[in-house]
Tab-separated table of C-alpha atoms and ligand atoms in Angstrom:
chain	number	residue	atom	x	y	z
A	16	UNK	CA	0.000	0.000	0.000
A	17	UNK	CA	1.037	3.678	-0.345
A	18	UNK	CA	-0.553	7.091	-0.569
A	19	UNK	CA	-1.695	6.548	-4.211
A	20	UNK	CA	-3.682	3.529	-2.925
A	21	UNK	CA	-5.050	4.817	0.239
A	22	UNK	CA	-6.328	8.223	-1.498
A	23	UNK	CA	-7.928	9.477	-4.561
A	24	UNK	CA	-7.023	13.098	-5.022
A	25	UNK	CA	-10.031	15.507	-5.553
A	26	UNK	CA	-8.655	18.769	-6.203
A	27	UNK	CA	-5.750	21.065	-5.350
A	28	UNK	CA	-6.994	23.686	-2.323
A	29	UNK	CA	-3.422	25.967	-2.283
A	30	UNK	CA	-0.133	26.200	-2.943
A	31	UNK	CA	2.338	26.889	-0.540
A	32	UNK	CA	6.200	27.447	-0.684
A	33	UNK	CA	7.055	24.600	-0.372
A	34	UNK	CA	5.227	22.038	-1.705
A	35	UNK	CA	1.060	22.178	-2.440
A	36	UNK	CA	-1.843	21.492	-0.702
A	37	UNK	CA	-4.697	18.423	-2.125
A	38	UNK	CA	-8.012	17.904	-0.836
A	39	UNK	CA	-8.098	13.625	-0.924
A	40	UNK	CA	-10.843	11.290	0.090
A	41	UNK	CA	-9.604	8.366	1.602
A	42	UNK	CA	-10.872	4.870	-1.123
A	43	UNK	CA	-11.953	2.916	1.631
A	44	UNK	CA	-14.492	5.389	4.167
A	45	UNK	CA	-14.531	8.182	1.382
A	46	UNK	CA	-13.649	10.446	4.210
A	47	UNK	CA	-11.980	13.989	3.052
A	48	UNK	CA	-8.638	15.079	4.591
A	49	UNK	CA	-6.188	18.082	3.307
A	50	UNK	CA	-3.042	16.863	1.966
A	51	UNK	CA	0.076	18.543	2.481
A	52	UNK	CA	2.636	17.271	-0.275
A	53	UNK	CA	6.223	18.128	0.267
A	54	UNK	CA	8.876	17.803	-2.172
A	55	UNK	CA	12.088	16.865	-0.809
A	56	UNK	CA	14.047	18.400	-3.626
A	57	UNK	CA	13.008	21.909	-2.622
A	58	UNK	CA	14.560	21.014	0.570
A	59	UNK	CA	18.254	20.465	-0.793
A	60	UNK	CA	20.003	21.707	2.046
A	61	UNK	CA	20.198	19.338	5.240
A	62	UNK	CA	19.272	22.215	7.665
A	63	UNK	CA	15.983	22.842	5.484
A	64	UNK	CA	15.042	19.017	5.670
A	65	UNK	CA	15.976	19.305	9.222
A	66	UNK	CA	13.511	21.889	9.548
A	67	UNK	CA	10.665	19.380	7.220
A	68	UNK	CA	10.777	16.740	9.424
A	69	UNK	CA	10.616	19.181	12.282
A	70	UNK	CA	7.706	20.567	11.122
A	71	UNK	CA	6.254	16.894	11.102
A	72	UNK	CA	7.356	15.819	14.612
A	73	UNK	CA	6.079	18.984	15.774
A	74	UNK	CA	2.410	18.384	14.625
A	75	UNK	CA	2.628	14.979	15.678
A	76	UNK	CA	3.137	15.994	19.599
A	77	UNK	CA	0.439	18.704	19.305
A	78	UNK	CA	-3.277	18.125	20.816
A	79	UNK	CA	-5.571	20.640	20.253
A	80	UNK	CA	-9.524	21.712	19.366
A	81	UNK	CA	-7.369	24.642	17.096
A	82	UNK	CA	-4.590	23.228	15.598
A	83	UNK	CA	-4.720	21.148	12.626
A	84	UNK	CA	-4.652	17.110	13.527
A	85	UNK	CA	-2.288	15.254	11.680
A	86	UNK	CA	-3.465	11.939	10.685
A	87	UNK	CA	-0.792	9.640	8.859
A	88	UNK	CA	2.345	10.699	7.478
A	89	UNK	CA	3.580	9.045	3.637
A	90	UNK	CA	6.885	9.279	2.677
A	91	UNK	CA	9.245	8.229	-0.368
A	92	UNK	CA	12.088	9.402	-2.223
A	93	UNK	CA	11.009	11.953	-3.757
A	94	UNK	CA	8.163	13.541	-1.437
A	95	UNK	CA	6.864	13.797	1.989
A	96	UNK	CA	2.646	13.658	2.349
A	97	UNK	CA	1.112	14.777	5.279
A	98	UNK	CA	-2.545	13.856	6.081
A	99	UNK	CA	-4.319	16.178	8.065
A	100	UNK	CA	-7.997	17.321	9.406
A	101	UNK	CA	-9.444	18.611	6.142
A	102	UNK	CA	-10.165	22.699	7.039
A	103	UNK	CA	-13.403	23.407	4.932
A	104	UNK	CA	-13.888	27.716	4.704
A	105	UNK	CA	-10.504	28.254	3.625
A	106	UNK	CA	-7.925	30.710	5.189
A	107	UNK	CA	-7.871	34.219	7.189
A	108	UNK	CA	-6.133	35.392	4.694
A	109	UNK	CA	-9.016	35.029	1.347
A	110	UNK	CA	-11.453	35.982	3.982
A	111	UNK	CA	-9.513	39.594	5.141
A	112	UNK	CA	-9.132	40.192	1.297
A	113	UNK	CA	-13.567	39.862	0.719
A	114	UNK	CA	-13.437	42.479	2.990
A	115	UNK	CA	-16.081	41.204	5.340
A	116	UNK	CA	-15.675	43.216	8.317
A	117	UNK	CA	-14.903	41.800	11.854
A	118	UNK	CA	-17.529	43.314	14.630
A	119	UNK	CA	-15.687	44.529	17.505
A	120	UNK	CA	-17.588	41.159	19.235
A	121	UNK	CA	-16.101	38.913	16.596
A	122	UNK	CA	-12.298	39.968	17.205
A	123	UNK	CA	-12.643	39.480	21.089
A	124	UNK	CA	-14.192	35.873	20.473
A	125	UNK	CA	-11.003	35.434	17.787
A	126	UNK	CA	-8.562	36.997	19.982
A	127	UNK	CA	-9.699	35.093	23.414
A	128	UNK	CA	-9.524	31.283	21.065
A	129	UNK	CA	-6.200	32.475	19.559
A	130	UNK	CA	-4.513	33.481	22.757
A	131	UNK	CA	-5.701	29.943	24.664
A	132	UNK	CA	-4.243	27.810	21.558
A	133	UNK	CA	-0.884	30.285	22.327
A	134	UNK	CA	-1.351	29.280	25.755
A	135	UNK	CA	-1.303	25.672	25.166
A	136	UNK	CA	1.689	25.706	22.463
A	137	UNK	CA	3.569	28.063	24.472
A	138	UNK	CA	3.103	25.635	27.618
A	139	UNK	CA	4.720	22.760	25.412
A	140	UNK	CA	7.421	25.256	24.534
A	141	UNK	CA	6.563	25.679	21.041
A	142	UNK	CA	7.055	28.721	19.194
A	143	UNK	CA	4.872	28.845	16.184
A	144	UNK	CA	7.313	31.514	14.683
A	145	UNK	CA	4.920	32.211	11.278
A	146	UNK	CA	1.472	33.603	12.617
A	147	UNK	CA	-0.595	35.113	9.745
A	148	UNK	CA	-3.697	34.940	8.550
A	149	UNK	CA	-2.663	32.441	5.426
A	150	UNK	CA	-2.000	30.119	8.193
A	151	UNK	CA	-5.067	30.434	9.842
A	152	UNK	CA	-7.901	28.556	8.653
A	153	UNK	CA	-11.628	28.694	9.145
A	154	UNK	CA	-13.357	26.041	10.552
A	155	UNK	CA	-16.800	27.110	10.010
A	156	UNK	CA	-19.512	28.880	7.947
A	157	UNK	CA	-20.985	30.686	9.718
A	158	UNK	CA	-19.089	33.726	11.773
A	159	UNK	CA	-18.363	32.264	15.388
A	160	UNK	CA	-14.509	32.490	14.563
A	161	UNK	CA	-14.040	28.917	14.951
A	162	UNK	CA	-10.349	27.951	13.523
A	163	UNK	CA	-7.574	25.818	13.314
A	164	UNK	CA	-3.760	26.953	13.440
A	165	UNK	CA	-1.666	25.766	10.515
A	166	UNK	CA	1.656	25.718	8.977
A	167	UNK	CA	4.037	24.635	11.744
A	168	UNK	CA	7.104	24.432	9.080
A	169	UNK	CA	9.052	27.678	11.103
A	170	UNK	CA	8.017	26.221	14.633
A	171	UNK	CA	10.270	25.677	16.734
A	172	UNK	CA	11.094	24.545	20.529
A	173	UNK	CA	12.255	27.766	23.377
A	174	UNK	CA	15.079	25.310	24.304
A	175	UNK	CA	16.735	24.966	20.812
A	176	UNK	CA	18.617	27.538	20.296
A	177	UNK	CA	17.723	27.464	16.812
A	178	UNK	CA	18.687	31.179	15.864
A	179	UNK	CA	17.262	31.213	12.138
A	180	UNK	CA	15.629	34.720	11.304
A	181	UNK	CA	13.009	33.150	9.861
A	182	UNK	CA	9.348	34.399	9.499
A	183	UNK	CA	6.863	37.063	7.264
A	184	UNK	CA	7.634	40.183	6.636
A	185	UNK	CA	5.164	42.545	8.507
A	186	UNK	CA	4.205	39.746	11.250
A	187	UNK	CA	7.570	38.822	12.452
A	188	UNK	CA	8.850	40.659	15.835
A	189	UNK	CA	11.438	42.921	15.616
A	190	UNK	CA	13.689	40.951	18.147
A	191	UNK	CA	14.162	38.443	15.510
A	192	UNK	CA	14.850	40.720	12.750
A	193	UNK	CA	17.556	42.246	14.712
A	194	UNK	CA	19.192	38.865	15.185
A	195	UNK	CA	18.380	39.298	18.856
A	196	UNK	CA	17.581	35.968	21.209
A	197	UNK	CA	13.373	35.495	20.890
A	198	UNK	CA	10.900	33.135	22.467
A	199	UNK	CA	7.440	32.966	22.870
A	200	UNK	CA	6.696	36.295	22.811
A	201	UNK	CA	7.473	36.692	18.832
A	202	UNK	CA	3.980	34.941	18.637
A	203	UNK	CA	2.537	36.957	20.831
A	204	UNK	CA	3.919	40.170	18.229
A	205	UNK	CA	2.587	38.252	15.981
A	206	UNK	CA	-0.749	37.763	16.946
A	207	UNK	CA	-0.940	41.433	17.851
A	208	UNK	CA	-0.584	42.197	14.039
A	209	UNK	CA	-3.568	40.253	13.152
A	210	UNK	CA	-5.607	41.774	15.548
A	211	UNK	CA	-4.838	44.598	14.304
A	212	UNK	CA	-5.988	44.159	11.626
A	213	UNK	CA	-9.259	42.593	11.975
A	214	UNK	CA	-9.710	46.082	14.064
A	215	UNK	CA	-8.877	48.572	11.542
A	216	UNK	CA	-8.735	46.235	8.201
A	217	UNK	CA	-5.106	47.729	7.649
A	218	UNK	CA	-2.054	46.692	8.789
A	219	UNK	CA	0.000	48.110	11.202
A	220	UNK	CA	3.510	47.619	8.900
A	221	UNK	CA	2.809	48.634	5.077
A	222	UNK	CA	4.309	49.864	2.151
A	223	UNK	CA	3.876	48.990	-1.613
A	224	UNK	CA	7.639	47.654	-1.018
A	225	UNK	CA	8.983	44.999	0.421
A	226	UNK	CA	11.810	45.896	1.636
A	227	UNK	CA	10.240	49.232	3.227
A	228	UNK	CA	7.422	46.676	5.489
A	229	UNK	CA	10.763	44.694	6.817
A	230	UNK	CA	12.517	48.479	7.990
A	231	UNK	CA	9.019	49.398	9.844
A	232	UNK	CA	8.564	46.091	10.952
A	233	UNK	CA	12.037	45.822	11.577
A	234	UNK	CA	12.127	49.594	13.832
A	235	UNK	CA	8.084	48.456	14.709
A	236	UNK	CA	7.203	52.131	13.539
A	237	UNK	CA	3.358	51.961	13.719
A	238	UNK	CA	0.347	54.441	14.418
A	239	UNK	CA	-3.618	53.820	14.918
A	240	UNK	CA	-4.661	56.123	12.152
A	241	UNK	CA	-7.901	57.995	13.457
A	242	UNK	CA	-9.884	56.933	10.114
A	243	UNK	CA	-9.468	53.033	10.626
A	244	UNK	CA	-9.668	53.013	14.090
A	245	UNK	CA	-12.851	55.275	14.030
A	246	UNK	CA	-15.316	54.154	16.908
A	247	UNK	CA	-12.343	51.575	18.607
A	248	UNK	CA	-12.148	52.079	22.492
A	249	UNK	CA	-9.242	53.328	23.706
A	250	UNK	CA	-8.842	49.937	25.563
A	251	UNK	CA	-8.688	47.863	22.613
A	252	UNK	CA	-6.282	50.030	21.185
A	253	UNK	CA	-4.219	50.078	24.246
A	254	UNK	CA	-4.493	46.361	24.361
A	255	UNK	CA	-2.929	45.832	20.712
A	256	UNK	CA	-0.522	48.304	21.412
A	257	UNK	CA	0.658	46.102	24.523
A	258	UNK	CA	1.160	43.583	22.117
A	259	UNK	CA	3.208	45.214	19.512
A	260	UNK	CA	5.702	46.800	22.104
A	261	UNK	CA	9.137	46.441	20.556
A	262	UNK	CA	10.726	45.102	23.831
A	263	UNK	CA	9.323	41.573	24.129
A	264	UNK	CA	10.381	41.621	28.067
A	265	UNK	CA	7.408	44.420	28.224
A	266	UNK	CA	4.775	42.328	26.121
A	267	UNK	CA	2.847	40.039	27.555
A	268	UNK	CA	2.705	36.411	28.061
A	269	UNK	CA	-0.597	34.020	26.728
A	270	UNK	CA	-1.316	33.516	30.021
A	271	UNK	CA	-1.365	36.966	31.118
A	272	UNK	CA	-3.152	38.193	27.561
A	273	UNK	CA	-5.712	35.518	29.037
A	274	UNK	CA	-6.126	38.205	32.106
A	275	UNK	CA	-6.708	41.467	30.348
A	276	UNK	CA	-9.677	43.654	31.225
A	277	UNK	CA	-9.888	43.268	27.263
A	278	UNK	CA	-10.174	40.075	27.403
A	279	UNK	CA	-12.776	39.259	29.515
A	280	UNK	CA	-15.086	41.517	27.887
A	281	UNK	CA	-14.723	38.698	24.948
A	282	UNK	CA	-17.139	36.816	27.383
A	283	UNK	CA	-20.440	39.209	28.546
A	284	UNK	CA	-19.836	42.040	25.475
A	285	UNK	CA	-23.667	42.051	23.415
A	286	UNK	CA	-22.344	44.639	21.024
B	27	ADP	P1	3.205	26.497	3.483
B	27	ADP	O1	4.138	26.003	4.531
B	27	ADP	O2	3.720	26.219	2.122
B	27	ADP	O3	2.783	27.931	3.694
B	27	ADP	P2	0.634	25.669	4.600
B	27	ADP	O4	0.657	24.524	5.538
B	27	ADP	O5	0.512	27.017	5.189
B	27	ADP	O6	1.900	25.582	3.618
B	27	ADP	O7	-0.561	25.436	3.562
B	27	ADP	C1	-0.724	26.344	2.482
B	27	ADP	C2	-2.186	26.728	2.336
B	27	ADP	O8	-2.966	25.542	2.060
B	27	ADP	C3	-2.831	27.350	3.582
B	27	ADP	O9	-2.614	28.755	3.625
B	27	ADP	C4	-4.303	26.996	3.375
B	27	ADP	O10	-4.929	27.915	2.499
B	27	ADP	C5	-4.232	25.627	2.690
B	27	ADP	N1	-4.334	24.529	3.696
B	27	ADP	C6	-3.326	24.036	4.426
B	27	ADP	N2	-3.742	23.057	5.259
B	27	ADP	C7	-5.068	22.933	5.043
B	27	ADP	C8	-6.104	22.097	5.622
B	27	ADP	N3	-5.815	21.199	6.553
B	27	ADP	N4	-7.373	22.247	5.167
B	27	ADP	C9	-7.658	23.169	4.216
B	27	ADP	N5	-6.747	23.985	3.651
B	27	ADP	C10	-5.454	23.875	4.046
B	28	MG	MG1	1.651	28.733	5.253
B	29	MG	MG1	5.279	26.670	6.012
């Protein structure tokens, strides 16, 4: 048996960097999964297959309602197929781009889910290390922010000092752009652009060039411009601004996120 046997491919959902993305249905229950094909070619150098299977063994240790399951792992010469929980409503990402606004209601709800998944990774000390809305998927149709976190291919344990500079331009936190030591907290950066922009539906770092997001991101030179965050309270704003500061020894942990007067209003707020 092999993967060819065990699945009939139905159509291709994405492609990522490294490899692309199949939704299957397994011959025997007809059940649909996402398929996550890696090419082992595009992995040449040992450190980047290093970080392949690390992105496998990773997944494999993780247990939670929203993070992606992995199911069954295939692998031959030439590629590397992972089997996961099949994600239906596609990604942040496509959904950010249609425009449809968040309600202030609907980025507490996010936020709260996001920062107890954060919680849980960061308590197995696992640094997700690419946070974005590409690699956040939606888990259901209608808008009570259910998701799963994806993409573990940058993750990587507090303990290892793995000191790659790795991550997305305009998401990463600064401390790793500067080549400084990181940990956990470069998620929690991280998850303070996204809220940021479900708020305001811009981002924080942006500029038609590249290079110019990495130097803001890089210096984290960012304002709340009074036109996008028209009708915000000043406590949300306060709150995202906590988790942008530059100095991660001044942002806050998951676990502390978790206890923000913000937070909690995720949980009795009717607007
Ligand atoms: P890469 O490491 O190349 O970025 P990802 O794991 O992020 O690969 O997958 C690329 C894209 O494929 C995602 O942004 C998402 O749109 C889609 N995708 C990935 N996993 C699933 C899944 N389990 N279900 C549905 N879509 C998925
Ligand atoms: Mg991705
Ligand atoms: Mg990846």
């Amino acid at each position: 048996t092999g993967f060819k046997h065990d699945y009939a491919k139905i159509k291709k959902l994405d492609s990522g960097k490294f490899g692309k993305v199949y939704l299957c249905e397994d011959s025997v229950s007809h059940e649909q999964f996402a398929v996550k094909r890696l090419k082992k070619e595009m992995f040449k150098d040992t450190k980047n297959l290093r970080q392949l299977y690390n992105e496998v063994s990773i997944l494999r240790k993780l247990k939670h309602p929203n993070i992606i399951k992995l199911f069954k792992i295939y692998e031959d010469n030439a590629t590397i197929s992972l089997v996961l929980e099949y994600v239906p409503y596609g990604n942040l990402l496509s959904r950010i781009q249609k425009r449809i606004k968040f309600t202030p209601k609907e980025v507490m709800t996010f936020s709260k889910k996001l920062f107890e998944t954060l919680r849980y990774l960061h308590s197995q000390g696992i640094i997700h290390k690419d946070l974005k809305p590409e690699n956040i998927l939606i888990a259901s149709s209608i808008s009570d922010c259910e998701f799963k976190l994806c993409d573990f291919g940058l993750a990587c344990y507090v303990d290892k000092s793995l000191r790659s500079k790795s991550g997305s331009p305009g998401y990463i936190a600064p401390e790793i752009l500067r080549g400084n030591s990181y940990s956990t907290k470069a998620d929690i950066f991280s998850a303070g652009v996204i809220i940021y922009i479900l708020t305001s539906g811009i981002p924080p770092f942006y500029s038609k060039k590249s290079e110019k997001v990495m130097k803001k991101n890089k210096d984290c030179k960012f304002s709340f411009s009074k036109n996008e965050f028209k009708g915000i309270s000043p406590l949300s704003i306060q709150f995202i601004n906590e988790l942008l500061n530059p100095d991660p020894a001044f942002r806050p942990t998951a676990e502390q996120v978790l206890q923000h007067s913000w937070i909690h209003l995720a949980c009795c707020s009717e607007s």
